Amino acid sequence: MPEILVHIVEGRSVAARKALMKDITDAVVRNFYVPPERVVVQIVESPKHSKSRGGVPFDEL
């Protein structure tokens, strides 16, 4: 069973996250030849103050 974790910063809409999970599932089905019900996609959201780029928190960028 393929399991895909996606780490993102909070703020995306439910619709955007749902569309991403569907697109990822479709790609795994197409490339790994597994049925969609075997694919697990999990989105892990982080608050902007808990993630940084270049040492600067995302809420300060």
PDB file of C-alpha atoms in Angstrom:
ATOM      1  CA  MET A   1       0.000   0.000   0.000  1.00  0.00           C
ATOM      2  CA  PRO A   2       1.708   3.242  -1.091  1.00  0.00           C
ATOM      3  CA  GLU A   3       1.524   6.011   1.507  1.00  0.00           C
ATOM      4  CA  ILE A   4       2.414   9.567   0.577  1.00  0.00           C
ATOM      5  CA  LEU A   5       3.025  12.341   3.111  1.00  0.00           C
ATOM      6  CA  VAL A   6       2.802  15.969   2.001  1.00  0.00           C
ATOM      7  CA  HIS A   7       4.134  18.648   4.346  1.00  0.00           C
ATOM      8  CA  ILE A   8       2.678  22.126   3.819  1.00  0.00           C
ATOM      9  CA  VAL A   9       2.277  25.401   5.660  1.00  0.00           C
ATOM     10  CA  GLU A  10      -1.251  26.037   6.890  1.00  0.00           C
ATOM     11  CA  GLY A  11      -3.646  28.175   4.907  1.00  0.00           C
ATOM     12  CA  ARG A  12      -4.756  26.102   1.915  1.00  0.00           C
ATOM     13  CA  SER A  13      -8.493  25.595   1.480  1.00  0.00           C
ATOM     14  CA  VAL A  14     -10.180  22.242   2.016  1.00  0.00           C
ATOM     15  CA  ALA A  15     -11.009  22.179  -1.706  1.00  0.00           C
ATOM     16  CA  ALA A  16      -7.348  22.724  -2.647  1.00  0.00           C
ATOM     17  CA  ARG A  17      -6.168  19.969  -0.296  1.00  0.00           C
ATOM     18  CA  LYS A  18      -8.846  17.590  -1.588  1.00  0.00           C
ATOM     19  CA  ALA A  19      -7.852  18.283  -5.211  1.00  0.00           C
ATOM     20  CA  LEU A  20      -4.184  17.693  -4.383  1.00  0.00           C
ATOM     21  CA  MET A  21      -4.957  14.359  -2.706  1.00  0.00           C
ATOM     22  CA  LYS A  22      -6.959  13.272  -5.757  1.00  0.00           C
ATOM     23  CA  ASP A  23      -4.184  14.284  -8.171  1.00  0.00           C
ATOM     24  CA  ILE A  24      -1.549  12.477  -6.109  1.00  0.00           C
ATOM     25  CA  THR A  25      -3.726   9.358  -5.895  1.00  0.00           C
ATOM     26  CA  ASP A  26      -4.251   9.385  -9.660  1.00  0.00           C
ATOM     27  CA  ALA A  27      -0.494   9.697 -10.248  1.00  0.00           C
ATOM     28  CA  VAL A  28       0.311   6.787  -7.934  1.00  0.00           C
ATOM     29  CA  VAL A  29      -2.373   4.614  -9.541  1.00  0.00           C
ATOM     30  CA  ARG A  30      -1.036   5.434 -13.012  1.00  0.00           C
ATOM     31  CA  ASN A  31       2.641   4.893 -12.176  1.00  0.00           C
ATOM     32  CA  PHE A  32       2.561   2.137  -9.553  1.00  0.00           C
ATOM     33  CA  TYR A  33      -0.323   0.132 -11.062  1.00  0.00           C
ATOM     34  CA  VAL A  34      -2.258  -0.128  -7.813  1.00  0.00           C
ATOM     35  CA  PRO A  35      -5.987   0.398  -7.251  1.00  0.00           C
ATOM     36  CA  PRO A  36      -6.942   3.812  -5.827  1.00  0.00           C
ATOM     37  CA  GLU A  37      -8.329   2.292  -2.640  1.00  0.00           C
ATOM     38  CA  ARG A  38      -4.798   1.104  -1.785  1.00  0.00           C
ATOM     39  CA  VAL A  39      -3.285   4.611  -1.930  1.00  0.00           C
ATOM     40  CA  VAL A  40      -3.042   6.627   1.279  1.00  0.00           C
ATOM     41  CA  VAL A  41      -2.291  10.358   1.092  1.00  0.00           C
ATOM     42  CA  GLN A  42      -1.800  12.405   4.244  1.00  0.00           C
ATOM     43  CA  ILE A  43      -1.348  16.160   4.362  1.00  0.00           C
ATOM     44  CA  VAL A  44       0.590  17.427   7.367  1.00  0.00           C
ATOM     45  CA  GLU A  45       0.071  21.138   8.004  1.00  0.00           C
ATOM     46  CA  SER A  46       2.409  23.316  10.039  1.00  0.00           C
ATOM     47  CA  PRO A  47       1.626  26.740  11.473  1.00  0.00           C
ATOM     48  CA  LYS A  48       3.553  29.496   9.710  1.00  0.00           C
ATOM     49  CA  HIS A  49       5.437  30.332  12.905  1.00  0.00           C
ATOM     50  CA  SER A  50       6.663  26.710  13.155  1.00  0.00           C
ATOM     51  CA  LYS A  51       8.385  26.517   9.777  1.00  0.00           C
ATOM     52  CA  SER A  52      11.231  28.600   8.371  1.00  0.00           C
ATOM     53  CA  ARG A  53      13.257  29.184   5.238  1.00  0.00           C
ATOM     54  CA  GLY A  54      16.778  30.479   5.657  1.00  0.00           C
ATOM     55  CA  GLY A  55      16.175  30.782   9.384  1.00  0.00           C
ATOM     56  CA  VAL A  56      13.234  33.163   8.922  1.00  0.00           C
ATOM     57  CA  PRO A  57       9.818  31.900  10.050  1.00  0.00           C
ATOM     58  CA  PHE A  58       7.212  31.760   7.298  1.00  0.00           C
ATOM     59  CA  ASP A  59       4.995  34.222   9.177  1.00  0.00           C
ATOM     60  CA  GLU A  60       7.796  36.808   8.816  1.00  0.00           C
ATOM     61  CA  LEU A  61       8.452  36.273   5.109  1.00  0.00           C
TER      62      LEU A  61
END
